[in-house]
PDB file of C-alpha atoms in Angstrom:
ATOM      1  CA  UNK A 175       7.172 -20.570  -7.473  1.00 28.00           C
ATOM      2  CA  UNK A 176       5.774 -21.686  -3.981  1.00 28.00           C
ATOM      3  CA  UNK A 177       5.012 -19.870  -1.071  1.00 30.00           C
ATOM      4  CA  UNK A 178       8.096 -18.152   0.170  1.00 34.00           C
ATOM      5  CA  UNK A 179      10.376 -18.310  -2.274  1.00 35.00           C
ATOM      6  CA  UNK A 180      11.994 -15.283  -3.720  1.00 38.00           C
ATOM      7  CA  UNK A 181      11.919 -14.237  -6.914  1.00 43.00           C
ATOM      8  CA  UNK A 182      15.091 -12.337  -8.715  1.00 45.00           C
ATOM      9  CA  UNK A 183      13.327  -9.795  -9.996  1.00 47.00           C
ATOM     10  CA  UNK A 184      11.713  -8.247  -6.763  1.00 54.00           C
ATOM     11  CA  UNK A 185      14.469  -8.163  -4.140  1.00 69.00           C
ATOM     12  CA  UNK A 186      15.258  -7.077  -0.523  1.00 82.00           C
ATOM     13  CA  UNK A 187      14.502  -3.580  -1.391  1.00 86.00           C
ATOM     14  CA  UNK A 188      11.259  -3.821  -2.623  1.00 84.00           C
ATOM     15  CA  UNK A 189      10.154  -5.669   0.918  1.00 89.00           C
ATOM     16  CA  UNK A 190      12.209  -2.907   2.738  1.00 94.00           C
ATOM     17  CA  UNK A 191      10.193  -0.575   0.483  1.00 94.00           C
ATOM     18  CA  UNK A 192       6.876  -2.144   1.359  1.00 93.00           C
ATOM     19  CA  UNK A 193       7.332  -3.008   4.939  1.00 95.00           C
ATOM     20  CA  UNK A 194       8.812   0.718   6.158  1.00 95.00           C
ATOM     21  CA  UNK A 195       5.583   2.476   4.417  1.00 96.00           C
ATOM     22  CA  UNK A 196       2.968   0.528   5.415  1.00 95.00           C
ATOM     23  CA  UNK A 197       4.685  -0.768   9.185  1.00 96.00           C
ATOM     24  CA  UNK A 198       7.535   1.060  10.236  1.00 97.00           C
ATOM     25  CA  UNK A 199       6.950   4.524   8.648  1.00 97.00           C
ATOM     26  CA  UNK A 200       3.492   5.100  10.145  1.00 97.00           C
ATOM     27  CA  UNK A 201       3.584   3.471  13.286  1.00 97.00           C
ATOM     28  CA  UNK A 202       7.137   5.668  13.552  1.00 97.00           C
ATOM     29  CA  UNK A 203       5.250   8.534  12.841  1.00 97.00           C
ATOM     30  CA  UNK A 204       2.219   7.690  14.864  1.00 96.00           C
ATOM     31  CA  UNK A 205       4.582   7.332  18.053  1.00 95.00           C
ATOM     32  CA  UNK A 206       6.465  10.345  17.248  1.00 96.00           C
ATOM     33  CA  UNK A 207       3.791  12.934  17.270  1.00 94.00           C
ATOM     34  CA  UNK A 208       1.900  11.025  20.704  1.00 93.00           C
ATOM     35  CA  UNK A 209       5.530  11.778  22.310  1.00 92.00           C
ATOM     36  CA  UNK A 210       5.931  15.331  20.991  1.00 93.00           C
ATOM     37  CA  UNK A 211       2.146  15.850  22.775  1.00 89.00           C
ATOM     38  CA  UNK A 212      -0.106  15.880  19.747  1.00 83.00           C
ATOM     39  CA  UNK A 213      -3.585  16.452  21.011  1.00 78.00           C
ATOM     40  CA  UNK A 214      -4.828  14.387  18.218  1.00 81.00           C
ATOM     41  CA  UNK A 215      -6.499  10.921  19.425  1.00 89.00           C
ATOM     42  CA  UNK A 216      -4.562   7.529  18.639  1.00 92.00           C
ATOM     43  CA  UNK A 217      -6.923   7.194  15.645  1.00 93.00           C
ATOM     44  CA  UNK A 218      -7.000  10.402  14.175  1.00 93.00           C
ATOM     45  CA  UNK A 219      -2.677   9.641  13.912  1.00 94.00           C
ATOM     46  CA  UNK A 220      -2.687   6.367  12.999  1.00 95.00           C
ATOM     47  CA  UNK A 221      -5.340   7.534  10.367  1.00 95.00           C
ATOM     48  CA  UNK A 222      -3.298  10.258   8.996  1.00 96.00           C
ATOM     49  CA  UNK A 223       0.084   8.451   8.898  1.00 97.00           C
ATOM     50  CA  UNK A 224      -1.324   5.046   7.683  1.00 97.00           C
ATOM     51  CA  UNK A 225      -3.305   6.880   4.714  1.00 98.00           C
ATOM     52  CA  UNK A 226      -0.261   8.939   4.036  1.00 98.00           C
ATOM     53  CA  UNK A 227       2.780   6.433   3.813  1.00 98.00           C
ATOM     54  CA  UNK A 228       0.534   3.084   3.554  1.00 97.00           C
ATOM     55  CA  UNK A 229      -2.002   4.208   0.838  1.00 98.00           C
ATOM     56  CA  UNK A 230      -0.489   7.406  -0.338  1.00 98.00           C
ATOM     57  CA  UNK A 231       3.320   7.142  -0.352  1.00 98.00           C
ATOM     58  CA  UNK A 232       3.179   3.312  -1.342  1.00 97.00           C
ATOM     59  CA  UNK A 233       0.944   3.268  -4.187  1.00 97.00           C
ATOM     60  CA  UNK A 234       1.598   6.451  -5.708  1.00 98.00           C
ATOM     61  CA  UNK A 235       5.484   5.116  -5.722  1.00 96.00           C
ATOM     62  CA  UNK A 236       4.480   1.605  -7.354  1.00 94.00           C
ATOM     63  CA  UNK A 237       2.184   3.288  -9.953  1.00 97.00           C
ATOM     64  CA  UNK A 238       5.103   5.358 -10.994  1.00 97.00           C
ATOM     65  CA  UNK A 239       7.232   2.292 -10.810  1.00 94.00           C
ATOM     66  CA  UNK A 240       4.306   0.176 -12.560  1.00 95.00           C
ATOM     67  CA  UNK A 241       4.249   3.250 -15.426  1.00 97.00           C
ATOM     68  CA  UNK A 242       7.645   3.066 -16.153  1.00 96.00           C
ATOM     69  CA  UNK A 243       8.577  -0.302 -15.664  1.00 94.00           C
ATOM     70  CA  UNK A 244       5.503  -3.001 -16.348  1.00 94.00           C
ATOM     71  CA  UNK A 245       7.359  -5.885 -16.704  1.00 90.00           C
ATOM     72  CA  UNK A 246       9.123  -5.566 -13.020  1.00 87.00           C
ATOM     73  CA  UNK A 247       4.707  -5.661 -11.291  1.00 86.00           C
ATOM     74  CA  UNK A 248       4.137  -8.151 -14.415  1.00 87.00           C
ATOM     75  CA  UNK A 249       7.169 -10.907 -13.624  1.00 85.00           C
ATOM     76  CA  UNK A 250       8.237 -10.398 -11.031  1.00 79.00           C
ATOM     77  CA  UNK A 251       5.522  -9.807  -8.384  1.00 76.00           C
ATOM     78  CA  UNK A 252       2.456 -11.534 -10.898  1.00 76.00           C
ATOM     79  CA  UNK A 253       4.415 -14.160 -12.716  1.00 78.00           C
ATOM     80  CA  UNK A 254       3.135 -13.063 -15.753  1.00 86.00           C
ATOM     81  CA  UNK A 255       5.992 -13.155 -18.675  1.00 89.00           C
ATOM     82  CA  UNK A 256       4.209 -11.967 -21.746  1.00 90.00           C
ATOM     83  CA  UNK A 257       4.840  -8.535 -22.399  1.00 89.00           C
ATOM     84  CA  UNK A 258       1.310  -7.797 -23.222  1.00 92.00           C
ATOM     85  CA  UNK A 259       0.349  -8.459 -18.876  1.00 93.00           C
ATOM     86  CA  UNK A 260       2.592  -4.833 -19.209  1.00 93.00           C
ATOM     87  CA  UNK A 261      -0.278  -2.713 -21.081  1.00 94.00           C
ATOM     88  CA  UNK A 262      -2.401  -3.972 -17.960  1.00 94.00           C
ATOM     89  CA  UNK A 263      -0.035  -2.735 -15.393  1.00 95.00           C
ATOM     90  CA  UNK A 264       0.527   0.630 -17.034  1.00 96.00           C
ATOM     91  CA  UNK A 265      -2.743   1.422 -16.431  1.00 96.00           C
ATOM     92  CA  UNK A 266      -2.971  -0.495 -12.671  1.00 95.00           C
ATOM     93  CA  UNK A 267      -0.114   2.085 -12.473  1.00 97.00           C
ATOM     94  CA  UNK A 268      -2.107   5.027 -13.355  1.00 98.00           C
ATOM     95  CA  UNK A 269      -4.868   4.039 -11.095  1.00 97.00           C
ATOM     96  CA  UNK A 270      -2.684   3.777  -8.441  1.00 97.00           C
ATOM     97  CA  UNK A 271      -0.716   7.388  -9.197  1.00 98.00           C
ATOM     98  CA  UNK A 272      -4.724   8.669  -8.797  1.00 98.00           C
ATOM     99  CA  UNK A 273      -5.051   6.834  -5.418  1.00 97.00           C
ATOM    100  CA  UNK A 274      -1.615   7.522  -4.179  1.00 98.00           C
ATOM    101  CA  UNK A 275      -1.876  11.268  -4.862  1.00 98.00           C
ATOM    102  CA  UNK A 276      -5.348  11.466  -3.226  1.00 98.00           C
ATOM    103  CA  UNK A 277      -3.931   9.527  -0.286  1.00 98.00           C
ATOM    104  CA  UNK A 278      -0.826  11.789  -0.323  1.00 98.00           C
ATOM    105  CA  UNK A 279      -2.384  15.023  -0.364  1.00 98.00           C
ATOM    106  CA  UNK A 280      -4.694  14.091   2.457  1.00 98.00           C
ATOM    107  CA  UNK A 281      -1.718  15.581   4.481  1.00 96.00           C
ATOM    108  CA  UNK A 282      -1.876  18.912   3.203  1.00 97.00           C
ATOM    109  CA  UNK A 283      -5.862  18.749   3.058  1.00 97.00           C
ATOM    110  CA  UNK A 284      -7.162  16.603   6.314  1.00 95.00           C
ATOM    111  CA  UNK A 285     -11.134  16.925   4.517  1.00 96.00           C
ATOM    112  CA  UNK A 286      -9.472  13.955   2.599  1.00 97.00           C
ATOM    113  CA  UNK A 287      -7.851  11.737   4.637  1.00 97.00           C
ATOM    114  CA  UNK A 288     -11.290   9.500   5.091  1.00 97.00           C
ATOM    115  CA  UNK A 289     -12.385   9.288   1.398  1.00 97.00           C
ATOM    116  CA  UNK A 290      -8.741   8.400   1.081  1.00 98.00           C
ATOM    117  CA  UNK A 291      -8.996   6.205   3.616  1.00 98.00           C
ATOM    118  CA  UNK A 292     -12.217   4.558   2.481  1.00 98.00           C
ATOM    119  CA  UNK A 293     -10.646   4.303  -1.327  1.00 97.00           C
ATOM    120  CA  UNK A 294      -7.261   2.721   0.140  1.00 97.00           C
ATOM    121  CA  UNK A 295      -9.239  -0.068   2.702  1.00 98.00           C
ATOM    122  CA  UNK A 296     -11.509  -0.820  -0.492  1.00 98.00           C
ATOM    123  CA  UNK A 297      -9.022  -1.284  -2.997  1.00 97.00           C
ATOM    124  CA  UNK A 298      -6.106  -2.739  -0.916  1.00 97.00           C
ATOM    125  CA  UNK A 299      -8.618  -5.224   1.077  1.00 97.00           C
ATOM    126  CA  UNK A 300      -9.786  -6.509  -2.035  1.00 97.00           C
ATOM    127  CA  UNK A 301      -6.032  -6.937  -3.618  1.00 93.00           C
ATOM    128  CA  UNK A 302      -4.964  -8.610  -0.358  1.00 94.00           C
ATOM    129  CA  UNK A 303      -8.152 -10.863  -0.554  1.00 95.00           C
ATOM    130  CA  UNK A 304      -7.044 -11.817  -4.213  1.00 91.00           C
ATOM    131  CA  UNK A 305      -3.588 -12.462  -3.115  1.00 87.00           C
ATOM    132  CA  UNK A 306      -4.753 -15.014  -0.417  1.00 88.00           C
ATOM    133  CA  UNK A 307      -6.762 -16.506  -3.017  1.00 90.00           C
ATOM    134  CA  UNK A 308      -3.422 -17.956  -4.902  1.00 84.00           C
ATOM    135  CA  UNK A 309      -2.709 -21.054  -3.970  1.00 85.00           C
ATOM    136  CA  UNK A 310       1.124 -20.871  -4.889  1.00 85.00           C
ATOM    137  CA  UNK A 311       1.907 -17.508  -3.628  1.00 83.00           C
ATOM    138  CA  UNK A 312       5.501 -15.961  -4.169  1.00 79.00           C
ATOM    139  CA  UNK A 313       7.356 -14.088  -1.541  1.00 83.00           C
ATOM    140  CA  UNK A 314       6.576 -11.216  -3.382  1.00 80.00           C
ATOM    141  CA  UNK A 315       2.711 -12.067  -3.188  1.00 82.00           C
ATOM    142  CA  UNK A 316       2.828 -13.219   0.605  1.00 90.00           C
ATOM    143  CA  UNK A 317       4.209  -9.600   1.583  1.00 91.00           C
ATOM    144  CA  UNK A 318       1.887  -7.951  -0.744  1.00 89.00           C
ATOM    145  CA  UNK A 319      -1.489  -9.965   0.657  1.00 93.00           C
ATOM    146  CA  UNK A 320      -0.076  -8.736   4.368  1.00 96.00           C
ATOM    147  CA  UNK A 321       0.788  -5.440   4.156  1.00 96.00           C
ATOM    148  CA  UNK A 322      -2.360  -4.896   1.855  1.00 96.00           C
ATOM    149  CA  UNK A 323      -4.954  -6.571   4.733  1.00 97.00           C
ATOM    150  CA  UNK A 324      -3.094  -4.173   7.180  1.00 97.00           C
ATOM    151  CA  UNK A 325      -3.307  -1.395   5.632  1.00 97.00           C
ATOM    152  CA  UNK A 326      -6.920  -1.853   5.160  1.00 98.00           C
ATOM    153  CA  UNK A 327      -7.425  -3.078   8.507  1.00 97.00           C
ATOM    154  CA  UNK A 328      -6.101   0.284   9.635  1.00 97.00           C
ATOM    155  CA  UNK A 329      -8.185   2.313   7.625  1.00 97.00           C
ATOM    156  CA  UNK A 330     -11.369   0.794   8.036  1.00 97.00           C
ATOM    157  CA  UNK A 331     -10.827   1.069  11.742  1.00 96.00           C
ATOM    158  CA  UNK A 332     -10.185   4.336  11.134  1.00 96.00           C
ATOM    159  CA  UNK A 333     -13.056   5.125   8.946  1.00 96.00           C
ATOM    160  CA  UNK A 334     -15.478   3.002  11.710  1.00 95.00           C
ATOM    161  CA  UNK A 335     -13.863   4.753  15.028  1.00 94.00           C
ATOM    162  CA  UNK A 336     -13.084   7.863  13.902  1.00 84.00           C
ATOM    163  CA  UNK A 337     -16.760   8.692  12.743  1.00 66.00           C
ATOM    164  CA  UNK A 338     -18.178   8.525  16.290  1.00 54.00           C
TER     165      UNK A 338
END
């Protein structure tokens, strides 16, 4: 497959999936709590809601989905067909249950919002890196390289203003 096309086994709501918890969810949730007069900074928000929904939410939601069903992260988002790629994403998937839970949490315990942060900008920078390293991306790839450099774009800028 080239870049942009679509493949038939990751559809519309897997990108609706993807683009509402790492864009539209946080930045939603960012705005909502500035109007409603939180007195946290910018940064401390869009560090709480990106970690939550854009590290948390998402990969603790495609580890379960990578758990139970390997071949869906193996053929249709990798292009890999064998069904031994799906031993390989089981365990991606358990990984990203850990991270995901960590990031989730960080909502109910704040101390963890920055090694969250710091584990979702490493691990999501360097996926989005790989992904731009393809040289025939698929649709499914393209979306994934963006929203991961985002997300990691947010949290490091969390991590690097939010220290001060």
């Amino acid at each position: 497959m080239s870049i942009g096309q679509s493949n038939a086994r990751t559809g519309h709501g897997h990108d609706i999936f993807v683009l509402s918890t790492t864009v539209v969810l946080p930045v939603a949730f960012v705005l909502f709590f500035r109007a409603a007069g939180s007195g946290d900074h910018v940064v401390a928000l869009a560090g709480t809601w990106f970690v939550f929904w854009g590290i948390g939410i998402r990969l603790l939601v495609a580890g379960i989905s990578q758990v139970v069903r390997p071949s869906l992260t193996a053929a249709g988002i990798l292009g890999i067909a064998d069904p031994a790629a799906e031993k390989l994403v089981r365990e991606l998937g358990i990984a990203n249950i850990a991270m995901g839970l960590l990031a989730t949490a960080s909502l109910v315990v704040p101390a963890w919002t920055a090694p969250a942060a710091f584990l979702g900008a490493v691990f999501l920078g360097l996926a989005g890196l790989r992904h731009g390293s393809e040289r025939s991306r698929t649709r499914p790839q393209n979306l994934a390289m963006v929203t991961d450099l985002l997300v990691a774009a947010v949290a490091l800028g969390y991590l690097l203003l939010d220290s001060r």
